[in-house]
Short mmCIF file of C-alpha atoms and ligand atoms in Angstrom, two decimals:
data_model
loop_
_atom_site.label_atom_id
_atom_site.label_comp_id
_atom_site.label_asym_id
_atom_site.label_seq_id
_atom_site.Cartn_x
_atom_site.Cartn_y
_atom_site.Cartn_z
CA UNK I 1 -20.79 28.02 -25.45
CA UNK I 2 -18.98 28.97 -28.80
CA UNK I 3 -18.65 26.56 -31.39
CA UNK I 4 -17.83 26.81 -35.39
CA UNK I 5 -21.86 26.65 -35.74
CA UNK I 6 -22.71 29.41 -33.34
CA UNK I 7 -19.93 31.69 -35.03
CA UNK I 8 -21.10 30.37 -38.49
CA UNK I 9 -24.98 31.47 -37.47
CA UNK I 10 -23.67 35.25 -36.19
CA UNK I 11 -21.55 35.61 -39.41
CA UNK I 12 -24.27 34.84 -41.49
CA UNK I 13 -26.67 36.80 -39.48
CA UNK I 14 -24.40 39.96 -40.43
CA UNK I 15 -23.16 40.52 -36.86
CA UNK I 16 -19.59 40.89 -35.82
CA UNK I 17 -17.42 38.38 -34.19
CA UNK I 18 -15.54 38.89 -30.70
CA UNK I 19 -12.05 38.75 -30.27
CA UNK I 20 -12.37 35.55 -28.38
CA UNK I 21 -14.33 33.99 -31.23
CA UNK I 22 -11.82 35.07 -33.76
CA UNK I 23 -9.31 33.12 -31.65
CA UNK I 24 -11.66 30.12 -31.25
CA UNK I 25 -11.36 30.13 -34.78
CA UNK I 26 -7.58 29.88 -34.97
CA UNK I 27 -7.65 27.18 -32.58
CA UNK I 28 -9.96 25.43 -34.65
CA UNK I 29 -8.85 22.77 -37.23
CA UNK I 30 -11.66 22.98 -40.05
CA UNK I 31 -10.21 24.90 -42.69
CA UNK I 32 -12.78 24.41 -44.95
CA UNK I 33 -15.60 25.97 -42.63
CA UNK I 34 -13.82 28.97 -41.93
CA UNK I 35 -12.48 29.36 -45.51
CA UNK I 36 -16.66 28.73 -46.54
CA UNK I 37 -17.46 31.47 -43.80
CA UNK I 38 -14.91 34.10 -44.98
CA UNK I 39 -15.46 33.19 -48.94
CA UNK I 40 -19.68 34.16 -48.21
CA UNK I 41 -18.82 37.31 -46.03
CA UNK I 42 -16.64 38.46 -49.36
CA UNK I 43 -19.46 37.41 -51.79
CA UNK I 44 -21.73 39.83 -50.33
CA UNK I 45 -18.96 42.84 -50.10
CA UNK I 46 -17.63 42.08 -53.14
CA UNK I 47 -19.34 39.30 -55.85
CA UNK I 48 -17.26 37.71 -58.10
CA UNK I 49 -15.00 40.54 -58.56
CA UNK I 50 -10.98 40.34 -57.81
CA UNK I 51 -9.44 43.20 -58.00
CA UNK I 52 -5.94 44.25 -59.18
CA UNK I 53 -3.69 46.96 -59.99
CA UNK I 54 -0.88 47.83 -62.34
CA UNK I 55 1.68 49.52 -60.07
CA UNK I 56 5.72 49.37 -59.70
CA UNK I 57 7.16 49.29 -56.38
CA UNK I 58 10.30 51.30 -56.02
CA UNK I 59 12.55 51.16 -52.76
CA UNK I 60 14.64 54.74 -52.76
CA UNK I 61 17.07 53.33 -50.18
CA UNK I 62 17.88 50.21 -48.02
CA UNK I 63 19.93 52.14 -45.80
CA UNK I 64 17.94 52.26 -42.28
CA UNK I 65 18.56 53.52 -38.64
CA UNK I 66 16.16 50.91 -37.22
CA UNK I 67 17.40 47.69 -38.12
CA UNK I 68 14.36 45.22 -37.20
CA UNK I 69 15.23 42.01 -36.59
CA UNK I 70 13.16 40.38 -39.16
CA UNK I 71 13.99 42.97 -41.98
CA UNK I 72 16.58 41.39 -44.24
CA UNK I 73 16.09 44.37 -46.57
CA UNK I 74 17.71 46.87 -44.81
CA UNK I 75 21.61 47.75 -44.32
CA UNK I 76 23.76 49.79 -42.43
CA UNK I 77 25.38 52.94 -44.25
CA UNK I 78 28.58 51.98 -45.82
CA UNK I 79 27.90 48.04 -45.58
CA UNK I 80 28.00 45.48 -48.47
CA UNK I 81 24.82 45.95 -50.55
CA UNK I 82 23.73 49.29 -49.03
CA UNK I 83 22.35 51.54 -51.73
CA UNK I 84 20.39 54.90 -52.05
CA UNK I 85 19.15 55.44 -55.70
CA UNK I 86 19.92 59.31 -57.43
CA UNK I 87 16.33 61.23 -57.96
CA UNK I 88 16.68 60.71 -61.81
CA UNK I 89 16.85 56.90 -61.01
CA UNK I 90 13.52 57.08 -59.37
CA UNK I 91 11.83 58.89 -62.03
CA UNK I 92 13.22 57.16 -64.93
CA UNK I 93 11.66 54.11 -63.04
CA UNK I 94 8.40 55.44 -62.44
CA UNK I 95 8.24 57.18 -66.23
CA UNK I 96 8.80 53.51 -67.42
CA UNK I 97 6.08 52.27 -65.52
CA UNK I 98 3.66 54.76 -66.51
CA UNK I 99 4.82 54.19 -70.39
CA UNK I 100 3.67 50.24 -69.67
CA UNK I 101 -0.05 51.07 -68.28
CA UNK I 102 0.77 51.41 -64.48
CA UNK I 103 -1.72 53.54 -62.53
CA UNK I 104 0.00 53.31 -58.89
CA UNK I 105 3.84 53.57 -58.01
CA UNK I 106 4.40 52.19 -54.27
CA UNK I 107 7.56 53.78 -52.64
CA UNK I 108 8.86 52.63 -49.20
CA UNK I 109 12.42 52.63 -47.96
CA UNK I 110 14.70 52.75 -45.15
CA UNK I 111 15.37 55.40 -42.45
CA UNK I 112 18.40 57.07 -43.94
CA UNK I 113 20.59 59.11 -41.50
CA UNK I 114 21.60 61.47 -44.07
CA UNK I 115 18.83 62.05 -46.38
CA UNK I 116 16.77 65.41 -45.47
CA UNK I 117 13.23 65.63 -45.46
CA UNK I 118 13.23 67.79 -48.68
CA UNK I 119 14.60 64.68 -50.38
CA UNK I 120 11.30 63.07 -49.88
CA UNK I 121 9.51 65.93 -50.99
CA UNK I 122 11.49 66.46 -53.81
CA UNK I 123 10.96 62.84 -54.82
CA UNK I 124 7.19 63.07 -54.92
CA UNK I 125 7.48 66.61 -56.94
CA UNK I 126 9.58 65.16 -59.57
CA UNK I 127 7.42 61.79 -60.21
CA UNK I 128 4.46 63.99 -60.35
CA UNK I 129 6.37 66.14 -63.12
CA UNK I 130 7.88 63.32 -64.92
CA UNK I 131 4.93 60.56 -64.65
CA UNK I 132 1.89 62.73 -63.95
CA UNK I 133 -0.71 60.09 -64.68
CA UNK I 134 0.65 57.90 -61.66
CA UNK I 135 -1.15 57.99 -58.46
CA UNK I 136 1.77 58.16 -55.40
CA UNK I 137 1.17 55.67 -52.98
CA UNK I 138 4.19 56.12 -50.34
CA UNK I 139 5.54 56.28 -47.06
CA UNK I 140 4.85 53.97 -43.92
CA UNK I 141 3.26 55.55 -40.64
CA UNK I 142 7.08 54.77 -39.42
CA UNK I 143 8.77 56.96 -41.90
CA UNK I 144 6.28 59.56 -41.44
CA UNK I 145 7.30 59.72 -37.97
CA UNK I 146 10.81 59.74 -39.04
CA UNK I 147 10.32 62.59 -41.34
CA UNK I 148 8.68 64.52 -38.82
CA UNK I 149 11.52 63.70 -36.14
CA UNK I 150 14.60 64.87 -38.73
CA UNK I 151 12.82 68.01 -40.22
CA UNK I 152 11.61 69.16 -36.78
CA UNK I 153 7.96 69.83 -38.78
CA UNK I 154 4.87 68.11 -36.56
CA UNK I 155 3.41 65.45 -38.55
CA UNK I 156 0.48 67.35 -39.64
CA UNK I 157 2.91 70.04 -41.08
CA UNK I 158 4.82 66.77 -42.90
CA UNK I 159 1.55 65.27 -44.23
CA UNK I 160 0.48 68.84 -45.49
CA UNK I 161 4.27 69.13 -47.58
CA UNK I 162 3.73 66.05 -48.58
CA UNK I 163 0.31 66.32 -49.96
CA UNK I 164 1.04 69.31 -51.70
CA UNK I 165 4.11 67.54 -53.38
CA UNK I 166 2.08 64.84 -54.81
CA UNK I 167 1.19 62.02 -51.87
CA UNK I 168 -2.03 60.64 -52.75
CA UNK I 169 -2.12 57.80 -50.42
CA UNK I 170 -0.32 55.70 -47.87
CA UNK I 171 0.56 51.77 -47.90
CA UNK I 172 -0.16 49.65 -44.76
CA UNK I 173 3.79 48.75 -43.78
CA UNK I 174 5.22 49.06 -40.56
CA UNK I 175 2.42 47.74 -38.53
CA UNK I 176 4.19 44.45 -38.17
CA UNK I 177 1.90 42.97 -34.90
CA UNK I 178 0.82 46.44 -32.73
CA UNK I 179 1.16 44.46 -29.36
CA UNK I 180 4.49 46.10 -27.53
CA UNK I 181 5.65 42.85 -26.07
CA UNK I 182 5.94 41.46 -29.43
CA UNK I 183 7.58 44.69 -31.20
CA UNK I 184 10.23 44.82 -28.62
CA UNK I 185 11.11 41.38 -29.61
CA UNK I 186 11.28 42.03 -33.47
CA UNK I 187 11.63 45.72 -33.69
CA UNK I 188 12.83 47.21 -30.53
CA UNK I 189 13.95 50.47 -32.42
CA UNK I 190 10.93 51.18 -34.30
CA UNK I 191 7.66 53.35 -33.27
CA UNK I 192 5.32 51.90 -30.49
CA UNK I 193 2.24 50.25 -31.98
CA UNK I 194 0.50 52.79 -30.21
CA UNK I 195 1.93 55.74 -32.26
CA UNK I 196 1.51 53.74 -35.38
CA UNK I 197 -2.18 53.77 -34.68
CA UNK I 198 -1.97 57.58 -34.06
CA UNK I 199 -0.08 58.37 -37.29
CA UNK I 200 -2.39 56.32 -39.39
CA UNK I 201 -5.14 58.05 -37.45
CA UNK I 202 -3.65 61.55 -38.55
CA UNK I 203 -3.54 60.52 -42.29
CA UNK I 204 -7.14 59.06 -42.35
CA UNK I 205 -8.43 62.52 -40.50
CA UNK I 206 -6.47 64.36 -43.01
CA UNK I 207 -8.27 62.54 -45.64
CA UNK I 208 -5.53 60.10 -46.56
CA UNK I 209 -6.62 56.52 -47.41
CA UNK I 210 -4.07 53.70 -46.18
CA UNK I 211 -3.77 50.14 -45.81
CA UNK I 212 -2.81 48.02 -43.07
CA UNK I 213 -0.63 45.29 -42.85
CA UNK I 214 -0.06 42.48 -40.32
CA UNK I 215 3.45 40.49 -40.16
CA UNK I 216 2.76 36.84 -39.01
CA UNK I 217 4.37 33.65 -38.80
CA UNK I 218 7.28 34.69 -36.27
CA UNK I 219 7.33 35.31 -32.66
CA UNK I 220 3.93 36.37 -32.38
CA UNK I 221 1.09 34.02 -30.87
CA UNK I 222 -1.99 34.05 -32.51
CA UNK I 223 -4.17 35.85 -29.64
CA UNK I 224 -1.22 38.40 -30.67
CA UNK I 225 -2.57 38.30 -34.14
CA UNK I 226 -6.47 38.73 -32.66
CA UNK I 227 -5.36 41.63 -30.57
CA UNK I 228 -3.65 43.42 -33.57
CA UNK I 229 -6.49 42.72 -35.76
CA UNK I 230 -8.53 44.55 -33.18
CA UNK I 231 -6.75 47.39 -32.94
CA UNK I 232 -7.33 48.05 -36.52
CA UNK I 233 -10.98 47.35 -36.46
CA UNK I 234 -11.39 49.84 -33.46
CA UNK I 235 -9.65 52.43 -36.14
CA UNK I 236 -11.50 51.51 -38.64
CA UNK I 237 -14.59 52.22 -36.68
CA UNK I 238 -13.37 55.47 -35.98
CA UNK I 239 -12.04 56.98 -39.37
CA UNK I 240 -13.34 54.52 -42.16
CA UNK I 241 -9.82 55.24 -43.80
CA UNK I 242 -8.32 51.92 -44.05
CA UNK I 243 -8.97 50.23 -47.72
CA UNK I 244 -7.54 46.74 -47.45
CA UNK I 245 -5.73 44.48 -44.80
CA UNK I 246 -2.61 42.90 -45.76
CA UNK I 247 -1.41 40.05 -43.95
CA UNK I 248 2.37 39.34 -44.75
CA UNK I 249 3.89 35.89 -44.18
CA UNK I 250 7.09 36.55 -42.70
CA UNK I 251 9.90 35.31 -45.13
CA UNK I 252 12.82 34.09 -42.63
CA UNK I 253 15.88 34.00 -44.46
CA UNK I 254 18.79 36.34 -43.96
CA UNK I 255 17.20 37.70 -40.68
CA UNK I 256 18.40 38.43 -37.61
CA UNK I 257 15.54 36.58 -35.88
CA UNK I 258 17.09 33.25 -35.43
CA UNK I 259 14.09 31.17 -35.60
CA UNK I 260 13.76 27.14 -36.20
CA UNK I 261 11.40 28.25 -39.38
CA UNK I 262 11.41 27.61 -42.87
CA UNK I 263 8.41 30.46 -43.01
CA UNK I 264 4.69 29.73 -42.74
CA UNK I 265 2.57 27.29 -43.89
CA UNK I 266 0.03 27.31 -46.57
CA UNK I 267 -2.73 26.50 -44.07
CA UNK I 268 -1.91 29.10 -41.74
CA UNK I 269 -1.78 31.23 -44.88
CA UNK I 270 -5.28 30.60 -45.98
CA UNK I 271 -6.65 30.61 -42.01
CA UNK I 272 -5.07 33.90 -41.38
CA UNK I 273 -6.82 35.48 -44.63
CA UNK I 274 -10.04 34.02 -43.83
CA UNK I 275 -10.44 34.77 -40.09
CA UNK I 276 -9.16 38.47 -41.23
CA UNK I 277 -11.93 38.72 -43.90
CA UNK I 278 -14.44 37.06 -41.08
CA UNK I 279 -13.14 39.55 -38.32
CA UNK I 280 -12.47 42.65 -40.14
CA UNK I 281 -16.36 43.38 -40.90
CA UNK I 282 -15.29 47.29 -41.26
CA UNK I 283 -12.85 46.73 -44.21
CA UNK I 284 -13.69 46.41 -47.70
CA UNK I 285 -10.95 44.12 -48.98
CA UNK I 286 -8.40 41.57 -48.08
CA UNK I 287 -5.58 41.65 -50.14
CA UNK I 288 -3.10 38.21 -50.60
CA UNK I 289 0.22 39.89 -51.27
CA UNK I 290 1.51 37.10 -53.71
CA UNK I 291 5.06 38.41 -53.42
CA UNK I 292 5.00 36.55 -49.88
CA UNK I 293 2.57 33.58 -50.53
CA UNK I 294 3.47 32.66 -53.66
CA UNK I 295 1.11 32.69 -56.62
CA UNK I 296 -0.76 29.24 -55.60
CA UNK I 297 -1.55 30.13 -52.23
CA UNK I 298 -2.52 33.63 -53.13
CA UNK I 299 -4.57 31.68 -55.83
CA UNK I 300 -6.21 29.49 -53.66
CA UNK I 301 -6.95 32.16 -51.18
CA UNK I 302 -9.53 33.61 -53.70
CA UNK I 303 -11.75 30.77 -52.41
CA UNK I 304 -11.05 31.68 -48.62
CA UNK I 305 -12.54 35.43 -48.55
CA UNK I 306 -9.57 37.17 -50.57
CA UNK I 307 -10.73 39.77 -53.10
CA UNK I 308 -7.55 42.02 -54.17
CA UNK I 309 -4.12 40.29 -55.41
CA UNK I 310 -2.33 43.84 -55.00
CA UNK I 311 -0.32 44.16 -58.73
CA UNK I 312 2.06 43.69 -60.92
CA UNK I 313 4.89 45.11 -58.44
CA UNK I 314 7.74 44.91 -61.31
CA UNK I 315 10.88 44.81 -58.87
CA UNK I 316 10.61 43.84 -55.08
CA UNK I 317 13.54 43.85 -52.57
CA UNK I 318 11.80 43.38 -49.06
CA UNK I 319 10.59 39.92 -49.61
CA UNK I 320 12.98 38.84 -52.10
CA UNK I 321 15.90 39.65 -49.78
CA UNK I 322 14.33 37.74 -47.21
CA UNK I 323 14.29 34.42 -49.53
CA UNK I 324 11.02 34.76 -51.15
CA UNK I 325 10.66 32.55 -53.93
CA UNK I 326 7.65 34.16 -55.69
CA UNK I 327 8.78 35.86 -59.29
CA UNK I 328 9.89 39.72 -59.08
CA UNK I 329 6.65 40.61 -61.07
CA UNK I 330 3.12 39.21 -62.33
CA UNK I 331 2.38 40.30 -65.80
CA UNK I 332 -1.32 41.54 -66.39
CA UNK I 333 -2.20 38.52 -68.40
CA UNK I 334 -0.23 36.38 -65.73
CA UNK I 335 -3.01 37.98 -62.97
CA UNK I 336 -5.94 37.64 -64.74
CA UNK I 337 -5.42 33.97 -65.82
CA UNK I 338 -4.86 33.51 -62.10
CA UNK I 339 -8.13 35.23 -61.18
CA UNK I 340 -10.05 33.24 -63.74
CA UNK I 341 -8.97 29.92 -62.73
CA UNK I 342 -10.15 30.77 -59.25
CA UNK I 343 -13.73 31.09 -61.09
CA UNK I 344 -13.60 35.19 -60.21
CA UNK I 345 -13.71 38.30 -62.44
CA UNK I 346 -10.22 40.12 -62.89
CA UNK I 347 -10.90 44.08 -62.13
CA UNK I 348 -8.00 46.50 -62.88
CA UNK I 349 -8.48 48.86 -60.41
CA UNK I 350 -7.03 52.29 -59.34
CA UNK I 351 -5.39 52.78 -56.14
CA UNK I 352 -8.64 53.79 -54.51
CA UNK I 353 -10.70 51.24 -55.76
CA UNK I 354 -12.11 53.02 -59.13
CA UNK I 355 -12.79 49.71 -61.05
CA UNK I 356 -10.89 50.54 -64.19
CA UNK I 357 -11.53 47.40 -66.60
CA UNK I 358 -12.91 44.01 -65.81
CA UNK I 359 -11.83 40.99 -67.86
O1 LIG V 401 6.62 46.78 -42.69
C1 LIG V 401 9.73 42.98 -43.98
C2 LIG V 401 7.23 43.73 -44.38
C3 LIG V 401 6.28 45.64 -45.02
C4 LIG V 401 9.98 40.92 -44.08
O2 LIG V 401 -0.06 48.74 -48.29
C5 LIG V 401 8.31 41.49 -44.10
O3 LIG V 401 -0.31 47.73 -50.68
C6 LIG V 401 7.80 39.27 -44.94
O4 LIG V 401 3.88 46.98 -46.15
N1 LIG V 401 8.94 39.02 -44.20
C7 LIG V 401 6.78 46.53 -45.97
N2 LIG V 401 7.44 40.58 -44.45
C8 LIG V 401 5.65 45.60 -47.11
C9 LIG V 401 4.01 46.48 -47.36
C10 LIG V 401 3.29 46.47 -48.25
C11 LIG V 401 3.57 45.16 -49.18
C12 LIG V 401 2.61 45.21 -50.51
C13 LIG V 401 1.62 46.12 -50.37
C14 LIG V 401 1.61 47.21 -49.37
C15 LIG V 401 0.36 47.68 -49.62
C16 LIG V 401 2.39 47.13 -48.30
O5 LIG V 401 7.30 44.50 -45.57
C17 LIG V 401 7.03 45.92 -43.22
C18 LIG V 401 7.04 44.45 -42.96
O6 LIG V 401 6.00 44.36 -42.26
N3 LIG V 401 8.75 42.70 -44.17
N4 LIG V 401 10.51 42.18 -44.00
C19 LIG V 401 10.25 39.36 -44.61
N5 LIG V 401 11.31 38.99 -43.87
FE1 LIG V 402 13.97 50.07 -41.21
FE2 LIG V 402 11.56 49.00 -42.35
FE3 LIG V 402 13.64 47.42 -42.20
FE4 LIG V 402 12.73 47.98 -39.92
S1 LIG V 402 11.60 47.13 -41.53
S2 LIG V 402 14.83 47.82 -40.73
S3 LIG V 402 12.10 50.43 -40.47
S4 LIG V 402 13.32 49.22 -43.73
#
């Protein structure tokens, strides 16, 4: 019979837990025991180091043909609030970020009905030219599939052209919940979960590192979360190309998902991060994205298996358009203080987790 004790003994012995055991943890109310186990798994992998990155998010356009039901960021062309940044403005933001010590630019946006694939290629080339020290982490699997569709190129050719233009790695967005039944409810226009995995597999086999996100706290069940994580774990066994797992707490304001919820609870946030840490034994890093969690839960999560706080971000639209109450940016000093107060060692990292400086 599965009990917390049997799971704990297994994890302490370095053994993998099953999907059923992960489900058992989700149903348990012993948050502290789960957190302690996750902290142990994390400490074995990362010691006391907690990583952060000095980065800048840029969302070139919020115009999107998909209009996922949960997304408060996207607009239809011509609608109030719709925008597309000029290439010059994108470059200016990247250049300012580089001048302020950023090492990464994180670029994702809507699926624009009229922009050609060449615009995205030129964006990377222009950033590489104006801010050559920045690593460009850009485009979700959803965007890659869309580029292939609008250009007539294969996914392999899209990757080749983007890498030549300056693409260094990919973020983990667009995964949402990979279970099809859930996708039909929250993002029916989006590529299937199977296709998301296929494109990420392709990225990994091409040599690109990616992250993996999980949007939770909407219509999904905890069994869906476990199924989602199992698909990620299986792919990671195959490719080893994932860097971090990033659970994204759903922000419910301004979304078309008419749910009677005010957002995830702190308890659910911590449990989800901790179970992610225990279950995904082949992922090196679990990231608490403070934008969606708030600084306080992100800080507490450092005692629940988390070893990465993302970065300074500078300007965030996706979560804040959906009501996130966190600030737009954290200063480097702010992140360092937050980590030190949690009794950990702040380590600035580059996108590929090479340490730059410890504090
Ligand atoms: O795929 C959209 C999510 C993602 C909402 O890889 C929402 O380092 C919460 O993927 N509430 C994009 N989440 C952001 C993303 C990301 C963020 C930070 C770091 C990394 C990384 C990746 O944002 C989307 C979607 O899952 N999202 N709307 C919302 N209302
Ligand atoms: Fe478009 Fe992405 Fe928003 Fe879906 S989540 S509507 S694909 S920007």
